[in-house]
């Protein structure tokens, strides 16, 4: 019996594009690779102070059952360098079984279609590229989510260096360029010499994609802390939010006033307000916890 | 005088500014990043606000959050320290737009002196010597004639230049034809503009700077020079001293005069430093730093003047209260910068937890540092963790005290440049006071 499965690929460690290419090859070994999307660059989800992701989707024709396929993908993740033991830890490569024929599976550790399929730009954009049936879902993405995903060119990128930069500033610029880019080969041209350096994959560094990796089937509700992301004076909404308030969708809980501009504080979706640490009319600093919301 | 000052910096300079404020009876507000929550400057200030995450671009350079903090806490002034926003003319303007005094020169002067080419042009209008050179050249023959008049070696540079492209070192007339053709072709290919100009190449110069202070009433003084020639290959300064050893009297007078002339010409106020290249007794203006310098303590030691307090007093509208003839330097001072980095590994910065710290003391020793046992050095910022300053009646006494102080210094948990500084102090070049900016490029001389 031959089945068709869509597999999502993600990497935000080491040489990301190369990691995705290796993942395509590993997936191909589990059957026949029928299609692969372009590689996209997507902004990190949740915590934003971490590296961008390289994402892609592959369409595989395979004889493996859903559970056998899942195990084979997990084995491939291990082989491609995911650190064992760190369940929600950083990923050199992350392989997700998105769809398997028309099956609807809801078992422990195996859910198909993938639960986040409809919300995530980094899944839907590449998926719609290789299967037009998903174009409508892609087009229904919120603008911010759609905008966070862009095609990744394979062209050379130049590192901007100013003439008057000291060597230290140039080295720092190079370090930033390497940290942020996905270069596999760097050519440094100077008046008297040319240096070409081939790079290998970097060691994994701590980084995680918390929001997306959080367990979805555990019993305890997730509690999100809503923090101030600027320095200013906090003002509560009227009527003032109270502990125990529940709300269906997003709710504006107050605003932070700074330099004459009011920046709203949102509940970031529905839930129950379990604690309030913000005091109306007082100064708040960056990162100060304001509310806790149970989802 | 101000009632409250926001200190827009971190590390030792934030502590230094906090100390000056405390002594002046001025309240302080510290800002910090999430990575610096346990830092000493946060504890010692009267109030402290987190303004962003670890990376400086989102915290110590986060202008809206910094201004917002100053307004919320009702500060009247902001001291920028060095680095970060210290030479950002736009930030100085924003401060004044919000009724906050920026402790430094006027924004227009920061902008004027911040651009190296403009600064050179402006100071040469004031009669200050800059590196000799030419306008755009018409031919290799013209290049040869200019080079003959300013003297070889010279640098051929592309007017559209950048990243060293279209640049050649030319050591004599015979090399000119070929170098000119090569540079112009490279510039044409890189920038679609093959035009070239010449600048004199100063070989193995000394890097000497002059401290100035000016107030709003037209009073302007210099506080001598600092020799900053001990530099890493990256041009980062390692050891500074004042007065500059073995400096010909003619060069010293020229340095001080030029510094005053250039500062007066641009209407400079507050503390500033003019950097020069010195070769023999020839002196060439290089650039001006419109802020307090890392190495300001050596000047404070020999002039017995608190430069940071002077900055605050001047910004608050007070008069200097003294003239050049009232100032006299006494003795000799040396500063060693202690960086958390590994000299054995190309000065790679070292981050981590400092498990044990012992700093030196005793006669003639001053230590400016934000380290303490248990402190964490975050990976985001400059690697300097301490400045050890030694004072003596003579240079020999100052060197002996510095060596003794560095041997007393103990920092465990990260590698530091203490050993490097001791090695430099023991070289014959440093001991004789005859060194230039190539000192650290040479083979190390074993102790």
PDB file of C-alpha atoms in Angstrom, chain B residues 150-393:
ATOM      1  CA  UNK B 150      54.914  65.497   1.035  1.00  0.00           C
ATOM      2  CA  UNK B 151      57.516  62.717   1.123  1.00  0.00           C
ATOM      3  CA  UNK B 152      57.264  58.943   0.646  1.00  0.00           C
ATOM      4  CA  UNK B 153      55.782  56.563   1.733  1.00  0.00           C
ATOM      5  CA  UNK B 154      52.286  57.611   0.685  1.00  0.00           C
ATOM      6  CA  UNK B 155      48.862  56.012   0.439  1.00  0.00           C
ATOM      7  CA  UNK B 156      46.961  56.133  -2.841  1.00  0.00           C
ATOM      8  CA  UNK B 157      43.257  56.066  -1.994  1.00  0.00           C
ATOM      9  CA  UNK B 158      40.088  55.920  -4.088  1.00  0.00           C
ATOM     10  CA  UNK B 159      37.827  58.945  -3.553  1.00  0.00           C
ATOM     11  CA  UNK B 160      34.832  56.614  -3.703  1.00  0.00           C
ATOM     12  CA  UNK B 161      36.817  54.172  -1.562  1.00  0.00           C
ATOM     13  CA  UNK B 162      35.762  51.658   0.997  1.00  0.00           C
ATOM     14  CA  UNK B 163      36.977  48.376   2.423  1.00  0.00           C
ATOM     15  CA  UNK B 164      40.538  49.001   1.278  1.00  0.00           C
ATOM     16  CA  UNK B 165      39.625  48.718  -2.397  1.00  0.00           C
ATOM     17  CA  UNK B 166      41.582  51.004  -4.694  1.00  0.00           C
ATOM     18  CA  UNK B 167      44.159  51.603  -1.974  1.00  0.00           C
ATOM     19  CA  UNK B 168      47.919  51.141  -2.375  1.00  0.00           C
ATOM     20  CA  UNK B 169      50.973  51.846  -0.249  1.00  0.00           C
ATOM     21  CA  UNK B 170      53.615  53.499  -2.444  1.00  0.00           C
ATOM     22  CA  UNK B 171      57.140  53.539  -1.017  1.00  0.00           C
ATOM     23  CA  UNK B 172      59.013  55.364  -3.784  1.00  0.00           C
ATOM     24  CA  UNK B 173      58.577  57.106  -7.129  1.00  0.00           C
ATOM     25  CA  UNK B 174      59.448  53.979  -9.097  1.00  0.00           C
ATOM     26  CA  UNK B 175      56.402  52.174  -7.697  1.00  0.00           C
ATOM     27  CA  UNK B 176      53.998  54.996  -8.523  1.00  0.00           C
ATOM     28  CA  UNK B 177      53.125  54.205 -12.155  1.00  0.00           C
ATOM     29  CA  UNK B 178      52.164  50.616 -11.454  1.00  0.00           C
ATOM     30  CA  UNK B 179      50.384  51.352  -8.156  1.00  0.00           C
ATOM     31  CA  UNK B 180      48.422  54.186  -9.742  1.00  0.00           C
ATOM     32  CA  UNK B 181      47.271  51.990 -12.642  1.00  0.00           C
ATOM     33  CA  UNK B 182      46.339  49.157 -10.278  1.00  0.00           C
ATOM     34  CA  UNK B 183      44.478  51.356  -7.802  1.00  0.00           C
ATOM     35  CA  UNK B 184      42.533  53.282 -10.439  1.00  0.00           C
ATOM     36  CA  UNK B 185      41.520  50.072 -12.239  1.00  0.00           C
ATOM     37  CA  UNK B 186      40.429  48.487  -8.965  1.00  0.00           C
ATOM     38  CA  UNK B 187      38.500  51.603  -7.957  1.00  0.00           C
ATOM     39  CA  UNK B 188      36.866  51.760 -11.404  1.00  0.00           C
ATOM     40  CA  UNK B 189      35.849  48.101 -11.144  1.00  0.00           C
ATOM     41  CA  UNK B 190      34.614  48.385  -7.568  1.00  0.00           C
ATOM     42  CA  UNK B 191      32.960  51.783  -7.523  1.00  0.00           C
ATOM     43  CA  UNK B 192      32.697  52.761 -11.204  1.00  0.00           C
ATOM     44  CA  UNK B 193      34.844  55.716 -10.182  1.00  0.00           C
ATOM     45  CA  UNK B 194      38.593  55.482 -10.721  1.00  0.00           C
ATOM     46  CA  UNK B 195      39.523  58.827  -9.183  1.00  0.00           C
ATOM     47  CA  UNK B 196      42.365  58.763  -6.664  1.00  0.00           C
ATOM     48  CA  UNK B 197      43.930  61.028  -4.056  1.00  0.00           C
ATOM     49  CA  UNK B 198      47.095  60.834  -1.963  1.00  0.00           C
ATOM     50  CA  UNK B 199      47.638  60.836   1.761  1.00  0.00           C
ATOM     51  CA  UNK B 200      50.939  60.696   3.590  1.00  0.00           C
ATOM     52  CA  UNK B 201      51.552  57.353   5.277  1.00  0.00           C
ATOM     53  CA  UNK B 202      52.796  57.985   8.793  1.00  0.00           C
ATOM     54  CA  UNK B 203      55.021  55.029   9.629  1.00  0.00           C
ATOM     55  CA  UNK B 204      55.036  53.726  13.205  1.00  0.00           C
ATOM     56  CA  UNK B 205      53.622  56.896  14.783  1.00  0.00           C
ATOM     57  CA  UNK B 206      52.779  57.473  18.415  1.00  0.00           C
ATOM     58  CA  UNK B 207      49.143  57.939  19.331  1.00  0.00           C
ATOM     59  CA  UNK B 208      48.911  60.870  21.701  1.00  0.00           C
ATOM     60  CA  UNK B 209      45.755  62.683  22.743  1.00  0.00           C
ATOM     61  CA  UNK B 210      45.005  65.919  24.543  1.00  0.00           C
ATOM     62  CA  UNK B 211      42.266  66.425  27.140  1.00  0.00           C
ATOM     63  CA  UNK B 212      40.299  69.677  26.978  1.00  0.00           C
ATOM     64  CA  UNK B 213      37.581  71.209  29.155  1.00  0.00           C
ATOM     65  CA  UNK B 214      35.450  74.160  28.113  1.00  0.00           C
ATOM     66  CA  UNK B 215      32.517  75.947  29.726  1.00  0.00           C
ATOM     67  CA  UNK B 216      29.642  78.032  28.359  1.00  0.00           C
ATOM     68  CA  UNK B 217      31.444  81.291  29.192  1.00  0.00           C
ATOM     69  CA  UNK B 218      34.282  80.849  26.720  1.00  0.00           C
ATOM     70  CA  UNK B 219      36.763  79.439  29.230  1.00  0.00           C
ATOM     71  CA  UNK B 220      38.793  76.643  27.701  1.00  0.00           C
ATOM     72  CA  UNK B 221      41.766  74.736  29.104  1.00  0.00           C
ATOM     73  CA  UNK B 222      43.813  71.691  28.202  1.00  0.00           C
ATOM     74  CA  UNK B 223      44.797  69.106  30.797  1.00  0.00           C
ATOM     75  CA  UNK B 224      47.902  67.785  29.146  1.00  0.00           C
ATOM     76  CA  UNK B 225      48.352  64.797  26.925  1.00  0.00           C
ATOM     77  CA  UNK B 226      48.011  61.025  27.262  1.00  0.00           C
ATOM     78  CA  UNK B 227      50.177  58.592  25.363  1.00  0.00           C
ATOM     79  CA  UNK B 228      47.916  55.790  24.110  1.00  0.00           C
ATOM     80  CA  UNK B 229      50.380  54.076  21.777  1.00  0.00           C
ATOM     81  CA  UNK B 230      50.148  50.674  23.470  1.00  0.00           C
ATOM     82  CA  UNK B 231      47.386  49.240  21.291  1.00  0.00           C
ATOM     83  CA  UNK B 232      46.270  45.822  20.205  1.00  0.00           C
ATOM     84  CA  UNK B 233      46.368  45.028  16.493  1.00  0.00           C
ATOM     85  CA  UNK B 234      42.677  46.049  16.544  1.00  0.00           C
ATOM     86  CA  UNK B 235      43.701  49.578  17.691  1.00  0.00           C
ATOM     87  CA  UNK B 236      42.128  48.984  21.105  1.00  0.00           C
ATOM     88  CA  UNK B 237      44.148  50.764  23.736  1.00  0.00           C
ATOM     89  CA  UNK B 238      45.750  48.625  26.457  1.00  0.00           C
ATOM     90  CA  UNK B 239      47.986  50.957  28.482  1.00  0.00           C
ATOM     91  CA  UNK B 240      47.883  54.755  28.666  1.00  0.00           C
ATOM     92  CA  UNK B 241      50.128  57.170  30.493  1.00  0.00           C
ATOM     93  CA  UNK B 242      50.623  60.840  31.159  1.00  0.00           C
ATOM     94  CA  UNK B 243      52.795  62.747  30.538  1.00  0.00           C
ATOM     95  CA  UNK B 244      53.919  61.126  27.263  1.00  0.00           C
ATOM     96  CA  UNK B 245      57.501  59.913  27.846  1.00  0.00           C
ATOM     97  CA  UNK B 246      60.368  61.359  25.813  1.00  0.00           C
ATOM     98  CA  UNK B 247      58.113  63.721  23.891  1.00  0.00           C
ATOM     99  CA  UNK B 248      60.118  66.567  22.324  1.00  0.00           C
ATOM    100  CA  UNK B 249      59.164  69.889  23.947  1.00  0.00           C
ATOM    101  CA  UNK B 250      58.272  71.327  20.544  1.00  0.00           C
ATOM    102  CA  UNK B 251      55.811  68.483  19.853  1.00  0.00           C
ATOM    103  CA  UNK B 252      54.239  68.802  23.301  1.00  0.00           C
ATOM    104  CA  UNK B 253      53.665  72.534  22.875  1.00  0.00           C
ATOM    105  CA  UNK B 254      52.284  71.955  19.365  1.00  0.00           C
ATOM    106  CA  UNK B 255      49.846  69.299  20.670  1.00  0.00           C
ATOM    107  CA  UNK B 256      48.486  71.496  23.440  1.00  0.00           C
ATOM    108  CA  UNK B 257      48.238  74.568  21.213  1.00  0.00           C
ATOM    109  CA  UNK B 258      46.522  72.716  18.392  1.00  0.00           C
ATOM    110  CA  UNK B 259      44.040  71.108  20.781  1.00  0.00           C
ATOM    111  CA  UNK B 260      43.062  74.508  22.181  1.00  0.00           C
ATOM    112  CA  UNK B 261      42.965  76.151  18.767  1.00  0.00           C
ATOM    113  CA  UNK B 262      40.716  73.452  17.252  1.00  0.00           C
ATOM    114  CA  UNK B 263      38.414  73.354  20.302  1.00  0.00           C
ATOM    115  CA  UNK B 264      38.070  77.128  20.406  1.00  0.00           C
ATOM    116  CA  UNK B 265      37.373  77.230  16.654  1.00  0.00           C
ATOM    117  CA  UNK B 266      34.392  74.839  16.920  1.00  0.00           C
ATOM    118  CA  UNK B 267      33.111  76.410  20.159  1.00  0.00           C
ATOM    119  CA  UNK B 268      33.734  73.253  22.144  1.00  0.00           C
ATOM    120  CA  UNK B 269      32.166  72.916  25.580  1.00  0.00           C
ATOM    121  CA  UNK B 270      32.399  70.183  28.249  1.00  0.00           C
ATOM    122  CA  UNK B 271      35.097  67.462  28.241  1.00  0.00           C
ATOM    123  CA  UNK B 272      36.649  66.333  24.976  1.00  0.00           C
ATOM    124  CA  UNK B 273      39.744  64.654  23.629  1.00  0.00           C
ATOM    125  CA  UNK B 274      41.679  65.374  20.449  1.00  0.00           C
ATOM    126  CA  UNK B 275      43.680  62.468  19.099  1.00  0.00           C
ATOM    127  CA  UNK B 276      46.903  63.039  17.188  1.00  0.00           C
ATOM    128  CA  UNK B 277      49.507  60.978  15.393  1.00  0.00           C
ATOM    129  CA  UNK B 278      53.008  62.008  16.395  1.00  0.00           C
ATOM    130  CA  UNK B 279      56.132  61.116  14.388  1.00  0.00           C
ATOM    131  CA  UNK B 280      59.302  62.655  15.815  1.00  0.00           C
ATOM    132  CA  UNK B 281      58.223  66.202  16.484  1.00  0.00           C
ATOM    133  CA  UNK B 282      55.666  66.254  13.670  1.00  0.00           C
ATOM    134  CA  UNK B 283      52.066  66.304  14.917  1.00  0.00           C
ATOM    135  CA  UNK B 284      48.944  65.469  12.851  1.00  0.00           C
ATOM    136  CA  UNK B 285      45.336  65.774  14.038  1.00  0.00           C
ATOM    137  CA  UNK B 286      43.456  62.489  13.623  1.00  0.00           C
ATOM    138  CA  UNK B 287      40.023  62.804  15.274  1.00  0.00           C
ATOM    139  CA  UNK B 288      38.148  64.229  18.226  1.00  0.00           C
ATOM    140  CA  UNK B 289      36.181  62.256  20.821  1.00  0.00           C
ATOM    141  CA  UNK B 290      33.355  64.434  22.102  1.00  0.00           C
ATOM    142  CA  UNK B 291      32.933  62.614  25.430  1.00  0.00           C
ATOM    143  CA  UNK B 292      34.748  61.384  28.523  1.00  0.00           C
ATOM    144  CA  UNK B 293      37.454  58.832  27.651  1.00  0.00           C
ATOM    145  CA  UNK B 294      38.088  55.447  29.244  1.00  0.00           C
ATOM    146  CA  UNK B 295      41.590  56.596  30.184  1.00  0.00           C
ATOM    147  CA  UNK B 296      40.539  59.879  31.850  1.00  0.00           C
ATOM    148  CA  UNK B 297      41.762  58.763  35.333  1.00  0.00           C
ATOM    149  CA  UNK B 298      45.457  59.217  34.473  1.00  0.00           C
ATOM    150  CA  UNK B 299      44.772  62.903  33.783  1.00  0.00           C
ATOM    151  CA  UNK B 300      42.768  63.169  37.016  1.00  0.00           C
ATOM    152  CA  UNK B 301      45.717  61.761  38.976  1.00  0.00           C
ATOM    153  CA  UNK B 302      48.322  64.247  37.756  1.00  0.00           C
ATOM    154  CA  UNK B 303      46.024  67.319  37.688  1.00  0.00           C
ATOM    155  CA  UNK B 304      44.082  66.433  40.838  1.00  0.00           C
ATOM    156  CA  UNK B 305      40.843  67.305  39.032  1.00  0.00           C
ATOM    157  CA  UNK B 306      37.666  65.191  38.909  1.00  0.00           C
ATOM    158  CA  UNK B 307      36.832  65.305  35.205  1.00  0.00           C
ATOM    159  CA  UNK B 308      33.397  63.700  35.544  1.00  0.00           C
ATOM    160  CA  UNK B 309      32.383  66.192  38.227  1.00  0.00           C
ATOM    161  CA  UNK B 310      33.657  68.964  35.966  1.00  0.00           C
ATOM    162  CA  UNK B 311      31.480  67.604  33.134  1.00  0.00           C
ATOM    163  CA  UNK B 312      28.412  67.733  35.365  1.00  0.00           C
ATOM    164  CA  UNK B 313      29.236  71.193  36.742  1.00  0.00           C
ATOM    165  CA  UNK B 314      29.783  72.596  33.256  1.00  0.00           C
ATOM    166  CA  UNK B 315      26.553  71.064  31.927  1.00  0.00           C
ATOM    167  CA  UNK B 316      24.702  72.572  34.897  1.00  0.00           C
ATOM    168  CA  UNK B 317      25.848  75.976  33.707  1.00  0.00           C
ATOM    169  CA  UNK B 318      28.676  76.589  36.154  1.00  0.00           C
ATOM    170  CA  UNK B 319      31.885  78.328  35.178  1.00  0.00           C
ATOM    171  CA  UNK B 320      35.215  76.455  35.145  1.00  0.00           C
ATOM    172  CA  UNK B 321      36.546  78.808  37.780  1.00  0.00           C
ATOM    173  CA  UNK B 322      40.189  78.437  36.721  1.00  0.00           C
ATOM    174  CA  UNK B 323      42.367  79.291  33.748  1.00  0.00           C
ATOM    175  CA  UNK B 324      45.262  77.546  32.056  1.00  0.00           C
ATOM    176  CA  UNK B 325      47.837  79.352  34.226  1.00  0.00           C
ATOM    177  CA  UNK B 326      46.154  77.937  37.349  1.00  0.00           C
ATOM    178  CA  UNK B 327      46.747  74.371  36.207  1.00  0.00           C
ATOM    179  CA  UNK B 328      49.887  72.342  36.762  1.00  0.00           C
ATOM    180  CA  UNK B 329      50.436  68.627  36.439  1.00  0.00           C
ATOM    181  CA  UNK B 330      52.381  66.779  39.094  1.00  0.00           C
ATOM    182  CA  UNK B 331      53.941  63.325  38.844  1.00  0.00           C
ATOM    183  CA  UNK B 332      53.243  60.490  36.441  1.00  0.00           C
ATOM    184  CA  UNK B 333      50.213  58.198  36.024  1.00  0.00           C
ATOM    185  CA  UNK B 334      49.710  54.950  34.103  1.00  0.00           C
ATOM    186  CA  UNK B 335      46.508  53.032  33.419  1.00  0.00           C
ATOM    187  CA  UNK B 336      46.255  49.343  32.524  1.00  0.00           C
ATOM    188  CA  UNK B 337      42.969  48.161  31.076  1.00  0.00           C
ATOM    189  CA  UNK B 338      42.010  44.740  32.368  1.00  0.00           C
ATOM    190  CA  UNK B 339      39.837  42.935  29.843  1.00  0.00           C
ATOM    191  CA  UNK B 340      38.063  39.625  30.288  1.00  0.00           C
ATOM    192  CA  UNK B 341      39.626  38.052  27.252  1.00  0.00           C
ATOM    193  CA  UNK B 342      42.301  35.607  26.337  1.00  0.00           C
ATOM    194  CA  UNK B 343      45.537  37.106  24.972  1.00  0.00           C
ATOM    195  CA  UNK B 344      46.614  33.556  24.001  1.00  0.00           C
ATOM    196  CA  UNK B 345      43.545  33.240  21.784  1.00  0.00           C
ATOM    197  CA  UNK B 346      43.600  36.428  19.686  1.00  0.00           C
ATOM    198  CA  UNK B 347      42.019  38.426  22.521  1.00  0.00           C
ATOM    199  CA  UNK B 348      38.728  36.520  22.194  1.00  0.00           C
ATOM    200  CA  UNK B 349      36.288  37.950  24.749  1.00  0.00           C
ATOM    201  CA  UNK B 350      35.607  35.700  27.719  1.00  0.00           C
ATOM    202  CA  UNK B 351      32.157  35.705  29.298  1.00  0.00           C
ATOM    203  CA  UNK B 352      31.204  33.849  32.446  1.00  0.00           C
ATOM    204  CA  UNK B 353      31.090  33.953  36.215  1.00  0.00           C
ATOM    205  CA  UNK B 354      33.891  35.516  38.198  1.00  0.00           C
ATOM    206  CA  UNK B 355      34.400  33.217  41.153  1.00  0.00           C
ATOM    207  CA  UNK B 356      37.027  35.165  43.059  1.00  0.00           C
ATOM    208  CA  UNK B 357      38.312  38.745  42.879  1.00  0.00           C
ATOM    209  CA  UNK B 358      41.117  40.489  44.740  1.00  0.00           C
ATOM    210  CA  UNK B 359      41.969  44.019  43.606  1.00  0.00           C
ATOM    211  CA  UNK B 360      45.157  45.824  44.570  1.00  0.00           C
ATOM    212  CA  UNK B 361      45.419  48.810  46.894  1.00  0.00           C
ATOM    213  CA  UNK B 362      48.068  50.701  48.765  1.00  0.00           C
ATOM    214  CA  UNK B 363      49.883  53.931  47.963  1.00  0.00           C
ATOM    215  CA  UNK B 364      49.304  55.462  44.531  1.00  0.00           C
ATOM    216  CA  UNK B 365      46.839  52.837  43.301  1.00  0.00           C
ATOM    217  CA  UNK B 366      43.295  53.464  42.037  1.00  0.00           C
ATOM    218  CA  UNK B 367      40.998  50.744  40.661  1.00  0.00           C
ATOM    219  CA  UNK B 368      37.817  51.533  38.712  1.00  0.00           C
ATOM    220  CA  UNK B 369      35.810  48.344  38.254  1.00  0.00           C
ATOM    221  CA  UNK B 370      32.335  46.877  38.419  1.00  0.00           C
ATOM    222  CA  UNK B 371      33.545  43.346  39.188  1.00  0.00           C
ATOM    223  CA  UNK B 372      32.799  41.497  42.390  1.00  0.00           C
ATOM    224  CA  UNK B 373      33.077  37.870  43.409  1.00  0.00           C
ATOM    225  CA  UNK B 374      30.070  36.098  41.919  1.00  0.00           C
ATOM    226  CA  UNK B 375      29.516  38.704  39.191  1.00  0.00           C
ATOM    227  CA  UNK B 376      28.572  37.409  35.757  1.00  0.00           C
ATOM    228  CA  UNK B 377      30.184  38.904  32.672  1.00  0.00           C
ATOM    229  CA  UNK B 378      27.507  38.911  29.948  1.00  0.00           C
ATOM    230  CA  UNK B 379      28.589  38.207  26.375  1.00  0.00           C
ATOM    231  CA  UNK B 380      26.960  41.294  24.876  1.00  0.00           C
ATOM    232  CA  UNK B 381      29.254  44.140  25.815  1.00  0.00           C
ATOM    233  CA  UNK B 382      32.788  45.462  25.817  1.00  0.00           C
ATOM    234  CA  UNK B 383      35.211  43.102  27.512  1.00  0.00           C
ATOM    235  CA  UNK B 384      36.845  45.677  29.809  1.00  0.00           C
ATOM    236  CA  UNK B 385      36.232  44.747  33.459  1.00  0.00           C
ATOM    237  CA  UNK B 386      38.663  46.970  35.359  1.00  0.00           C
ATOM    238  CA  UNK B 387      41.093  49.844  35.074  1.00  0.00           C
ATOM    239  CA  UNK B 388      44.124  49.788  37.330  1.00  0.00           C
ATOM    240  CA  UNK B 389      45.760  53.205  37.665  1.00  0.00           C
ATOM    241  CA  UNK B 390      49.146  53.812  39.283  1.00  0.00           C
ATOM    242  CA  UNK B 391      50.496  57.211  40.308  1.00  0.00           C
ATOM    243  CA  UNK B 392      54.054  58.148  41.257  1.00  0.00           C
ATOM    244  CA  UNK B 393      56.229  61.233  41.542  1.00  0.00           C
TER     245      UNK B 393
END
